[in-house]
Short mmCIF file of C-alpha atoms and ligand atoms in Angstrom, two decimals:
data_model
loop_
_atom_site.label_atom_id
_atom_site.label_comp_id
_atom_site.label_asym_id
_atom_site.label_seq_id
_atom_site.Cartn_x
_atom_site.Cartn_y
_atom_site.Cartn_z
CA MET F 1444 68.78 85.06 102.06
CA THR F 1445 69.61 82.61 104.81
CA SER F 1446 69.10 84.01 108.28
CA ALA F 1447 72.25 85.18 110.03
CA PRO F 1448 73.22 84.38 113.63
CA ALA F 1449 72.74 87.21 116.12
CA ALA F 1450 76.07 89.02 116.49
CA GLU F 1451 77.28 90.90 119.58
CA PHE F 1452 79.59 93.07 117.49
CA VAL F 1453 78.86 94.32 113.99
CA VAL F 1454 81.05 96.34 111.64
CA VAL F 1455 79.24 98.23 108.91
CA ALA F 1456 81.45 99.56 106.12
CA ASN F 1457 80.95 100.34 102.44
CA ARG F 1458 83.14 97.37 101.50
CA LEU F 1459 83.34 93.86 102.87
CA PRO F 1460 86.84 92.82 104.00
CA VAL F 1461 87.07 90.43 101.02
CA ASP F 1462 87.33 90.72 97.23
CA ARG F 1463 86.15 88.41 94.48
CA SER F 1464 89.11 86.31 93.38
CA GLY F 1465 87.81 85.06 90.03
CA ASP F 1466 88.70 81.52 91.17
CA ASP F 1467 85.75 79.10 91.49
CA GLU F 1468 87.41 76.97 94.18
CA GLU F 1469 88.09 79.92 96.46
CA PRO F 1470 85.87 82.72 95.19
CA TRP F 1471 86.88 85.24 97.89
CA ARG F 1472 90.21 86.53 99.10
CA ARG F 1473 90.95 88.82 102.02
CA SER F 1474 91.35 92.38 100.85
CA PRO F 1475 94.50 94.07 102.07
CA GLY F 1476 94.26 97.19 104.17
CA GLY F 1477 94.62 98.60 107.62
CA LEU F 1478 90.98 98.64 108.54
CA VAL F 1479 90.62 94.95 107.85
CA THR F 1480 93.74 94.17 109.89
CA ALA F 1481 92.46 96.27 112.78
CA LEU F 1482 88.88 95.13 112.92
CA GLU F 1483 88.94 91.54 111.76
CA PRO F 1484 90.44 90.19 115.00
CA VAL F 1485 87.86 92.12 117.06
CA VAL F 1486 85.02 90.83 114.91
CA ARG F 1487 86.35 87.27 115.00
CA ARG F 1488 86.91 87.24 118.78
CA SER F 1489 83.40 88.43 119.46
CA GLY F 1490 81.79 86.06 116.97
CA GLY F 1491 80.74 89.19 115.16
CA ALA F 1492 79.56 90.13 111.70
CA TRP F 1493 80.70 92.48 108.95
CA VAL F 1494 78.11 94.16 106.75
CA GLY F 1495 79.32 95.59 103.43
CA TRP F 1496 79.14 95.72 99.66
CA PRO F 1497 81.01 92.89 97.89
CA GLY F 1498 82.48 95.34 95.37
CA GLN F 1499 80.64 94.40 92.16
CA ALA F 1500 77.35 95.74 90.83
CA ASP F 1501 74.36 93.40 90.79
CA LEU F 1502 76.14 90.73 92.79
CA GLU F 1503 73.63 89.04 95.09
CA VAL F 1504 75.37 86.79 97.59
CA ASP F 1505 73.96 85.11 100.70
CA PRO F 1506 75.71 85.73 104.02
CA PHE F 1507 78.73 83.46 104.46
CA THR F 1508 81.60 82.87 106.82
CA PHE F 1509 85.15 83.67 105.80
CA ASP F 1510 88.11 83.05 108.08
CA GLY F 1511 85.83 82.91 111.12
CA VAL F 1512 84.03 86.16 110.34
CA HIS F 1513 80.37 86.25 109.42
CA LEU F 1514 79.99 88.37 106.27
CA VAL F 1515 76.71 89.98 105.28
CA PRO F 1516 76.83 91.23 101.68
CA VAL F 1517 74.70 94.22 100.71
CA ALA F 1518 73.87 94.18 96.99
CA LEU F 1519 74.02 97.36 94.88
CA SER F 1520 72.62 97.71 91.38
CA ALA F 1521 74.74 99.31 88.66
CA ALA F 1522 72.61 102.48 88.94
CA GLU F 1523 73.20 102.56 92.71
CA VAL F 1524 76.94 102.17 92.26
CA ALA F 1525 76.81 105.14 89.86
CA GLN F 1526 74.58 107.31 92.07
CA TYR F 1527 75.29 106.36 95.69
CA TYR F 1528 78.98 105.44 95.38
CA GLU F 1529 80.58 107.20 92.41
CA GLY F 1530 78.06 110.03 92.59
CA PHE F 1531 77.06 111.16 96.07
CA SER F 1532 79.95 109.56 98.00
CA ASN F 1533 82.82 110.31 95.64
CA ASP F 1534 81.64 113.33 93.65
CA THR F 1535 79.62 115.21 96.30
CA ILE F 1536 80.83 114.36 99.82
CA TRP F 1537 84.49 113.59 98.98
CA PRO F 1538 85.31 116.94 97.31
CA LEU F 1539 83.12 118.93 99.74
CA TYR F 1540 84.76 117.40 102.81
CA HIS F 1541 88.25 117.92 101.34
CA ASP F 1542 87.67 121.67 101.35
CA VAL F 1543 86.30 121.82 97.78
CA ILE F 1544 89.70 121.17 96.15
CA ALA F 1545 87.48 119.95 93.32
CA GLU F 1546 83.98 121.26 92.81
CA PRO F 1547 81.31 119.08 94.42
CA THR F 1548 78.36 118.07 92.27
CA TYR F 1549 74.90 118.19 93.82
CA HIS F 1550 72.22 115.96 92.32
CA ARG F 1551 68.94 115.22 94.02
CA ALA F 1552 68.78 111.78 92.39
CA TRP F 1553 72.20 110.94 93.90
CA TRP F 1554 70.98 111.97 97.33
CA ASP F 1555 67.88 109.79 96.95
CA ALA F 1556 70.08 106.82 96.10
CA TYR F 1557 72.35 107.61 99.09
CA VAL F 1558 69.35 107.55 101.45
CA ARG F 1559 68.05 104.33 99.92
CA VAL F 1560 71.38 102.53 100.11
CA ASN F 1561 72.10 103.79 103.65
CA ARG F 1562 68.72 102.35 104.66
CA ARG F 1563 69.64 99.01 103.14
CA PHE F 1564 72.90 98.89 105.13
CA ALA F 1565 71.05 99.89 108.31
CA GLU F 1566 68.45 97.17 107.79
CA ALA F 1567 71.10 94.53 107.16
CA ALA F 1568 72.93 95.57 110.35
CA ALA F 1569 69.72 95.62 112.39
CA ALA F 1570 68.84 92.14 111.15
CA VAL F 1571 72.15 90.63 112.24
CA ALA F 1572 72.74 92.45 115.55
CA ALA F 1573 71.91 90.68 118.84
CA PRO F 1574 69.92 92.58 121.50
CA GLY F 1575 72.17 95.27 123.02
CA ALA F 1576 74.95 94.58 120.49
CA THR F 1577 77.66 97.08 119.55
CA VAL F 1578 77.56 98.31 115.95
CA TRP F 1579 80.51 100.23 114.51
CA VAL F 1580 79.68 102.14 111.32
CA HIS F 1581 82.49 103.38 109.09
CA ASP F 1582 82.93 106.39 106.92
CA TYR F 1583 81.35 108.99 104.73
CA GLN F 1584 79.41 106.60 102.50
CA LEU F 1585 77.22 105.67 105.49
CA GLN F 1586 76.59 108.87 107.44
CA LEU F 1587 72.85 108.25 107.74
CA VAL F 1588 73.15 104.73 109.13
CA PRO F 1589 73.66 105.65 112.84
CA ARG F 1590 70.33 107.44 113.09
CA MET F 1591 68.46 104.88 111.00
CA LEU F 1592 69.77 102.18 113.31
CA ARG F 1593 68.89 104.07 116.46
CA GLU F 1594 65.32 104.49 115.24
CA SER F 1595 64.83 100.84 114.43
CA ARG F 1596 67.00 99.41 117.25
CA PRO F 1597 67.24 101.74 120.26
CA ASP F 1598 68.81 98.89 122.25
CA LEU F 1599 72.08 99.02 120.24
CA VAL F 1600 75.36 100.70 121.19
CA ILE F 1601 76.26 102.67 118.06
CA GLY F 1602 79.68 104.04 117.08
CA TYR F 1603 80.68 105.85 113.90
CA PHE F 1604 84.18 106.62 112.63
CA HIS F 1605 84.80 109.23 109.94
CA HIS F 1606 87.96 108.45 107.96
CA ILE F 1607 88.15 111.69 105.99
CA PRO F 1608 88.21 115.35 107.11
CA PHE F 1609 85.10 117.09 108.39
CA PRO F 1610 85.14 120.63 106.96
CA ALA F 1611 84.46 123.98 108.58
CA TYR F 1612 80.81 125.03 108.65
CA GLY F 1613 81.29 127.66 105.93
CA ILE F 1614 82.03 124.81 103.54
CA PHE F 1615 79.85 122.08 105.03
CA SER F 1616 76.82 124.35 104.90
CA GLN F 1617 76.87 124.22 101.07
CA LEU F 1618 75.41 120.75 101.31
CA PRO F 1619 71.69 120.90 100.50
CA TRP F 1620 71.13 117.96 102.88
CA ARG F 1621 73.36 119.23 105.70
CA ALA F 1622 70.71 118.88 108.40
CA GLN F 1623 69.91 115.27 107.47
CA VAL F 1624 73.61 114.36 107.47
CA LEU F 1625 74.20 115.89 110.92
CA GLU F 1626 71.12 114.15 112.27
CA GLY F 1627 72.32 110.91 110.74
CA LEU F 1628 75.69 111.12 112.48
CA LEU F 1629 74.17 112.19 115.79
CA GLY F 1630 72.43 108.82 115.93
CA ALA F 1631 75.76 107.43 117.18
CA ASP F 1632 76.85 107.36 120.85
CA VAL F 1633 80.40 108.20 119.75
CA VAL F 1634 81.27 110.01 116.51
CA GLY F 1635 85.01 109.57 115.94
CA PHE F 1636 87.24 111.76 113.78
CA GLN F 1637 90.89 111.74 112.71
CA ARG F 1638 91.87 115.17 114.07
CA VAL F 1639 90.78 117.35 116.95
CA ALA F 1640 89.96 120.01 114.34
CA ASP F 1641 87.52 117.66 112.55
CA ALA F 1642 85.68 116.86 115.78
CA GLY F 1643 85.54 120.61 116.50
CA ASN F 1644 84.12 121.37 113.06
CA PHE F 1645 81.43 118.76 113.55
CA ALA F 1646 80.45 120.04 117.01
CA ARG F 1647 80.34 123.61 115.70
CA ALA F 1648 78.13 122.58 112.77
CA VAL F 1649 75.73 120.91 115.21
CA ARG F 1650 75.66 124.03 117.37
CA ARG F 1651 75.16 126.37 114.43
CA ARG F 1652 72.52 124.25 112.77
CA PHE F 1653 70.52 122.95 115.74
CA GLY F 1654 71.66 125.07 118.69
CA TYR F 1655 72.39 121.95 120.79
CA ASP F 1656 74.61 122.28 123.80
CA THR F 1657 78.13 121.02 122.90
CA LYS F 1658 80.81 121.13 125.56
CA ALA F 1659 84.25 119.53 125.25
CA GLY F 1660 82.97 117.20 122.56
CA SER F 1661 79.92 116.13 124.53
CA ILE F 1662 76.72 116.92 122.64
CA GLN F 1663 73.28 116.91 124.23
CA VAL F 1664 70.88 115.51 121.64
CA PRO F 1665 67.17 115.96 122.39
CA VAL F 1666 65.21 112.73 122.42
CA GLU F 1667 61.59 112.15 121.57
CA GLY F 1668 59.35 112.55 124.60
CA GLY F 1669 61.70 115.05 126.27
CA GLY F 1670 65.16 115.05 127.80
CA THR F 1671 68.49 114.57 126.07
CA ARG F 1672 70.98 111.84 125.25
CA GLN F 1673 74.73 112.30 125.15
CA ALA F 1674 76.68 111.89 121.91
CA VAL F 1675 80.44 112.29 122.02
CA ALA F 1676 82.48 113.81 119.15
CA ARG F 1677 86.20 113.17 119.64
CA ALA F 1678 89.46 112.55 117.76
CA TYR F 1679 90.82 109.01 117.41
CA PRO F 1680 93.74 109.23 114.96
CA ILE F 1681 93.80 105.98 113.01
CA SER F 1682 97.02 104.03 112.58
CA ILE F 1683 98.57 100.99 110.96
CA ASP F 1684 99.54 97.47 111.90
CA THR F 1685 103.04 98.66 112.81
CA GLU F 1686 104.47 95.28 113.71
CA THR F 1687 103.65 93.77 110.34
CA TYR F 1688 105.50 96.59 108.56
CA GLU F 1689 108.50 96.15 110.84
CA GLU F 1690 108.54 92.43 110.20
CA LEU F 1691 108.38 92.91 106.45
CA ALA F 1692 111.12 95.53 106.56
CA ARG F 1693 113.41 93.14 108.48
CA ARG F 1694 113.06 90.36 105.91
CA PRO F 1695 116.35 89.84 104.05
CA ASP F 1696 114.57 89.25 100.72
CA ILE F 1697 112.74 92.57 101.02
CA GLN F 1698 115.92 94.41 101.97
CA ALA F 1699 117.63 92.82 98.97
CA ARG F 1700 114.74 93.95 96.78
CA ALA F 1701 115.18 97.52 98.09
CA ALA F 1702 118.82 97.48 97.01
CA GLU F 1703 117.80 96.00 93.67
CA ILE F 1704 115.26 98.81 93.13
CA ARG F 1705 117.98 101.43 93.61
CA ALA F 1706 120.23 99.58 91.19
CA GLU F 1707 117.45 99.27 88.61
CA LEU F 1708 116.89 103.02 88.86
CA GLY F 1709 120.54 103.45 87.87
CA ASP F 1710 121.74 104.23 91.40
CA PRO F 1711 120.74 107.87 91.55
CA ARG F 1712 122.19 109.83 94.46
CA TYR F 1713 118.74 110.30 95.94
CA VAL F 1714 115.58 108.27 95.60
CA LEU F 1715 112.40 110.22 96.34
CA LEU F 1716 109.10 108.37 96.73
CA GLY F 1717 105.40 109.18 96.45
CA VAL F 1718 102.70 106.54 97.07
CA ASP F 1719 99.09 107.55 96.66
CA ARG F 1720 95.79 106.55 95.23
CA LEU F 1721 95.55 108.69 92.13
CA ASP F 1722 93.42 111.35 93.81
CA TYR F 1723 93.31 115.15 93.56
CA THR F 1724 93.53 115.46 97.35
CA LYS F 1725 97.02 113.96 97.42
CA GLY F 1726 98.90 116.92 95.91
CA ILE F 1727 100.68 114.82 93.26
CA ARG F 1728 100.75 117.72 90.78
CA HIS F 1729 102.32 120.04 93.36
CA ARG F 1730 104.97 117.42 94.11
CA LEU F 1731 105.76 117.00 90.41
CA LYS F 1732 105.97 120.74 89.95
CA ALA F 1733 108.48 121.09 92.76
CA VAL F 1734 110.65 118.21 91.54
CA GLY F 1735 110.45 119.43 87.93
CA GLU F 1736 111.57 122.91 88.98
CA LEU F 1737 114.50 121.52 90.97
CA PHE F 1738 115.75 120.01 87.69
CA GLU F 1739 114.88 123.20 85.81
CA ASP F 1740 116.83 125.34 88.29
CA GLY F 1741 119.82 123.02 88.04
CA ARG F 1742 119.65 122.05 91.72
CA PHE F 1743 119.18 118.49 90.51
CA ALA F 1744 121.23 117.28 87.54
CA VAL F 1745 121.24 114.01 85.60
CA GLY F 1746 121.78 111.13 88.04
CA ASP F 1747 121.04 113.19 91.15
CA ALA F 1748 117.49 112.28 91.97
CA THR F 1749 114.68 110.05 90.78
CA LEU F 1750 111.13 110.44 92.02
CA VAL F 1751 109.33 107.09 92.05
CA GLN F 1752 105.63 107.91 91.98
CA VAL F 1753 103.23 105.03 92.59
CA ALA F 1754 99.75 106.26 91.72
CA SER F 1755 97.36 103.39 92.26
CA PRO F 1756 94.30 103.47 90.00
CA SER F 1757 91.25 104.93 91.74
CA ARG F 1758 87.65 105.97 90.91
CA GLU F 1759 88.41 105.83 87.22
CA ARG F 1760 84.85 106.48 86.12
CA VAL F 1761 84.57 109.84 87.91
CA ALA F 1762 85.36 112.71 85.50
CA ALA F 1763 87.61 114.68 87.90
CA TYR F 1764 89.83 111.60 88.27
CA MET F 1765 90.15 111.09 84.51
CA GLN F 1766 91.21 114.70 84.12
CA LEU F 1767 93.71 114.48 86.97
CA ARG F 1768 95.29 111.41 85.43
CA ASP F 1769 95.76 113.24 82.12
CA GLU F 1770 97.35 116.22 83.87
CA ILE F 1771 99.74 114.09 85.88
CA GLU F 1772 100.79 112.04 82.88
CA LEU F 1773 101.38 115.20 80.84
CA SER F 1774 103.51 116.63 83.59
CA VAL F 1775 105.56 113.43 84.06
CA GLY F 1776 106.12 113.28 80.29
CA ARG F 1777 107.34 116.89 80.23
CA ILE F 1778 109.79 116.45 83.09
CA ASN F 1779 111.21 113.25 81.65
CA GLY F 1780 111.33 114.72 78.16
CA ASP F 1781 113.15 117.85 79.34
CA HIS F 1782 115.53 116.34 81.87
CA GLY F 1783 115.82 112.60 81.15
CA THR F 1784 118.56 110.84 79.23
CA VAL F 1785 118.83 107.37 77.73
CA GLY F 1786 120.10 106.04 81.05
CA PHE F 1787 118.31 108.33 83.48
CA THR F 1788 114.64 108.93 84.29
CA PRO F 1789 113.83 111.82 86.65
CA VAL F 1790 110.29 110.57 87.38
CA LEU F 1791 109.35 106.90 87.34
CA TYR F 1792 105.56 106.93 87.21
CA LEU F 1793 103.77 103.67 88.04
CA HIS F 1794 100.01 103.54 87.54
CA HIS F 1795 99.57 100.18 89.24
CA SER F 1796 98.91 98.57 92.56
CA TYR F 1797 101.68 96.52 94.13
CA PRO F 1798 101.83 93.80 96.75
CA ARG F 1799 102.67 95.00 100.23
CA GLU F 1800 106.14 93.41 100.08
CA GLU F 1801 107.03 95.58 97.11
CA MET F 1802 105.68 98.68 98.84
CA VAL F 1803 107.90 98.03 101.85
CA ALA F 1804 110.90 97.50 99.56
CA LEU F 1805 110.12 100.88 97.99
CA TYR F 1806 109.85 102.49 101.44
CA LEU F 1807 113.26 101.04 102.30
CA ALA F 1808 114.77 102.20 99.01
CA ALA F 1809 113.66 105.82 99.41
CA ASP F 1810 115.86 108.50 100.96
CA ALA F 1811 112.82 110.72 101.30
CA MET F 1812 109.08 110.09 101.26
CA LEU F 1813 107.01 112.96 99.88
CA VAL F 1814 103.50 113.26 101.35
CA THR F 1815 102.14 116.50 99.93
CA ALA F 1816 98.39 116.06 100.41
CA LEU F 1817 96.30 119.22 100.02
CA ARG F 1818 93.85 117.69 102.48
CA ASP F 1819 93.89 114.17 103.94
CA GLY F 1820 92.02 112.59 106.84
CA MET F 1821 95.14 110.87 108.14
CA ASN F 1822 97.47 109.47 105.42
CA LEU F 1823 98.55 106.00 106.37
CA VAL F 1824 101.37 105.96 103.81
CA ALA F 1825 103.30 108.41 106.02
CA LYS F 1826 102.98 106.01 108.97
CA GLU F 1827 103.88 102.98 106.86
CA TYR F 1828 107.09 104.66 105.69
CA VAL F 1829 108.09 105.42 109.27
CA ALA F 1830 107.24 101.91 110.49
CA SER F 1831 109.28 100.38 107.65
CA ARG F 1832 112.46 102.35 108.44
CA VAL F 1833 113.88 99.76 110.82
CA ASP F 1834 117.31 101.10 109.81
CA GLY F 1835 116.46 104.44 111.45
CA ARG F 1836 117.20 106.38 108.26
CA GLY F 1837 115.14 108.23 105.67
CA VAL F 1838 113.24 111.51 105.86
CA LEU F 1839 109.50 112.05 105.84
CA VAL F 1840 108.34 115.25 104.13
CA LEU F 1841 104.79 115.74 105.37
CA SER F 1842 102.04 118.16 104.46
CA GLU F 1843 100.54 120.05 107.35
CA PHE F 1844 97.14 119.38 105.76
CA ALA F 1845 97.37 115.63 106.36
CA GLY F 1846 95.92 114.40 109.65
CA ALA F 1847 99.19 112.59 110.33
CA ALA F 1848 100.89 115.99 110.82
CA ASP F 1849 99.29 116.32 114.27
CA GLU F 1850 101.21 113.30 115.51
CA LEU F 1851 104.30 113.07 113.29
CA THR F 1852 105.81 116.31 114.44
CA GLN F 1853 109.40 115.26 113.70
CA ALA F 1854 108.72 115.12 109.96
CA VAL F 1855 109.84 117.95 107.65
CA ARG F 1856 106.61 119.88 107.52
CA VAL F 1857 105.41 121.51 104.28
CA ASN F 1858 102.63 123.62 102.87
CA PRO F 1859 102.26 121.95 99.44
CA HIS F 1860 100.75 125.09 97.92
CA ASP F 1861 104.02 126.89 98.57
CA ILE F 1862 106.12 125.45 95.75
CA GLU F 1863 109.28 127.32 96.79
CA GLY F 1864 108.87 126.04 100.35
CA LEU F 1865 108.30 122.54 99.03
CA LYS F 1866 111.48 122.69 96.95
CA GLU F 1867 113.47 123.84 99.98
CA ALA F 1868 111.96 121.04 102.08
CA ILE F 1869 112.92 118.41 99.47
CA MET F 1870 116.49 119.73 99.36
CA ALA F 1871 116.65 119.83 103.16
CA ALA F 1872 115.41 116.24 103.25
CA VAL F 1873 117.94 114.83 100.80
CA GLU F 1874 120.80 116.78 102.35
CA MET F 1875 119.88 116.02 105.96
CA PRO F 1876 122.83 114.69 107.99
CA ILE F 1877 122.47 111.06 109.04
CA ASP F 1878 122.48 111.95 112.74
CA GLU F 1879 119.51 114.22 112.31
CA GLN F 1880 117.70 111.62 110.20
CA ARG F 1881 118.15 109.09 112.98
CA ARG F 1882 117.06 111.47 115.72
CA ARG F 1883 113.87 112.40 113.91
CA MET F 1884 113.12 108.86 112.78
CA ARG F 1885 113.52 107.56 116.32
CA ALA F 1886 110.82 109.92 117.60
CA LEU F 1887 108.54 109.20 114.64
CA ARG F 1888 108.91 105.46 115.05
CA ARG F 1889 108.14 105.61 118.75
CA ARG F 1890 104.93 107.42 117.98
CA VAL F 1891 103.78 104.90 115.37
CA ARG F 1892 104.72 101.96 117.58
CA ASP F 1893 102.88 103.31 120.63
CA ASN F 1894 99.79 104.18 118.62
CA ASP F 1895 99.14 101.30 116.30
CA VAL F 1896 95.81 100.37 114.80
CA ALA F 1897 94.95 97.93 117.59
CA ALA F 1898 95.38 100.74 120.14
CA TRP F 1899 93.18 102.93 117.96
CA SER F 1900 90.26 100.49 117.87
CA ARG F 1901 90.65 99.80 121.62
CA ARG F 1902 90.47 103.49 122.44
CA PHE F 1903 87.38 103.97 120.33
CA LEU F 1904 85.55 100.91 121.64
CA ASP F 1905 86.46 101.70 125.28
CA ASP F 1906 84.99 105.18 124.91
CA LEU F 1907 81.92 103.75 123.24
CA ARG F 1908 81.39 101.42 126.18
CA ARG F 1909 81.86 104.24 128.67
CA VAL F 1910 79.42 106.58 126.95
CA HIS F 1911 76.86 103.84 126.78
CA GLU F 1912 77.31 102.85 130.41
CA ALA F 1913 76.93 106.45 131.51
CA ARG F 1914 73.58 106.45 129.73
CA SER F 1915 72.10 103.29 131.13
C1 GDG J 3219 91.35 107.14 103.52
C2 GDG J 3219 91.61 108.61 103.88
C3 GDG J 3219 92.89 107.85 105.87
C4 GDG J 3219 98.20 102.53 98.06
N1 GDG J 3219 98.69 102.09 96.89
C5 GDG J 3219 98.99 100.79 97.08
C6 GDG J 3219 98.68 100.44 98.40
N2 GDG J 3219 98.19 101.53 98.97
C7 GDG J 3219 97.75 101.56 100.37
C8 GDG J 3219 98.70 102.30 101.25
C9 GDG J 3219 97.82 102.68 102.42
C10 GDG J 3219 96.44 102.85 101.75
O1 GDG J 3219 96.51 102.21 100.49
C11 GDG J 3219 96.12 104.29 101.52
O2 GDG J 3219 95.78 104.88 102.73
P1 GDG J 3219 95.87 106.43 102.95
O3 GDG J 3219 95.56 106.70 104.38
O4 GDG J 3219 97.23 106.91 102.59
O5 GDG J 3219 94.80 107.12 101.99
P2 GDG J 3219 93.26 106.83 101.47
O6 GDG J 3219 93.20 105.64 100.59
O7 GDG J 3219 92.82 108.09 100.85
O8 GDG J 3219 92.42 106.51 102.80
C12 GDG J 3219 92.93 108.74 104.63
C13 GDG J 3219 92.47 106.44 105.53
O9 GDG J 3219 91.25 106.43 104.79
C14 GDG J 3219 92.30 105.59 106.78
O10 GDG J 3219 91.41 106.16 107.69
O11 GDG J 3219 94.19 107.84 106.43
O12 GDG J 3219 93.15 110.08 105.00
O13 GDG J 3219 91.63 109.43 102.70
O14 GDG J 3219 97.73 101.63 103.34
O15 GDG J 3219 99.79 101.49 101.57
N3 GDG J 3219 98.87 99.22 98.93
C15 GDG J 3219 99.39 98.28 98.12
N4 GDG J 3219 99.70 98.53 96.81
C16 GDG J 3219 99.53 99.76 96.27
O16 GDG J 3219 99.82 99.97 95.09
N5 GDG J 3219 99.59 97.05 98.63
#
């Protein structure tokens, strides 16, 4: 590996902000996504670096610069992808932290791989960080990195942001390696969460497990040789690049596409929309059940309503995801078989990914957006829908178990487990008078505009600086 320049700001995330393109001339392309949009400008401005996996097993690539950002690839073998990523990250931590909606699998070999890979990320970050640099570690795949970094590089300012929920101690304590994970996270100066409740769960777990003093999110962590160091656990609700969504939604071609989508659907009275990674946390089955029953009960008839469900392919080699896909496809087939006609499809199910332009056209075409997550760190789709409704119309139906519910209080709130309640909420959404739609949408849009992703990263990094300054 060529040696990397010393960076003042380093992002460490499971994935690099680029994907392999398959094109020899330009082998990398920028991967879409909110995190990349938020952090790339900060990394670029500071001449910083981004440490992450390039997304393919056994791909060894030297550090390189892309669009002014120094990228440091961390290679994973096929066995490590299976054990650290698909195994421990996505089949142990993911279900456990989403309140055991699916049963977590505990394998000691997966844990060993997780420790090994976390160490590799920590070493790569330590090698590229300048003296006293700020390192921002992201998400549940890398919970051990903050402590590993602090041990090897006590000079660094270390932040960690947790994108998914942090569960109550009664659930978290199942984890055989709970103490190591808490210690890992406590290596950070600031541990950021989506919701106040997540930060509270973390602080309580630390208190229960280690008996450390935790007051108002400030945790006193003992240091070697005596005394304590402050770590802060606080909520920083993540957001989107609001302006980009507004710009896309104002484009005449995208508005025309939205009209075309409605026409292609056969101009149903109501278009309902779901957009999710195909994941058991998203409540897709509950949503389908509710919509299916509305047809069953005769509250929707032929031509009344079409649910467009985009379910982008995700984690397809993990057994729980294969099973979920089968269940969803069975359910879609049943609803369409029972209630469809030659010219009318009650549920249009799309197991693909789409370009962002098409997503915005879908947002604009939908009378109601159904976000029925059983548990979700934030749910950016809810915010994207709101940002895209430059016409001030449309209704967001939002699960109270999504982090976004804390902020988007003008949405129609649902408990997705309550199928009757969900059906009523869908009917209320499609029948909502325009005036009320506008009133609610105005408040929702203000919220998403005032708290965009740039404000989110600023808030986090300002706090990180403050905590560090208070220490030195
Ligand atoms: C995790 C947490 C937290 C989806 N399908 C397509 C597509 N998407 C985009 C959406 C949105 C993103 O993917 C999904 O973000 P979410 O927040 O809704 O959910 P997760 O992927 O589970 O994300 C979550 C998030 O991290 C950030 O902290 O909010 O709680 O689980 O941006 O638009 N984008 C395109 N085509 C698709 O087919 N272009």
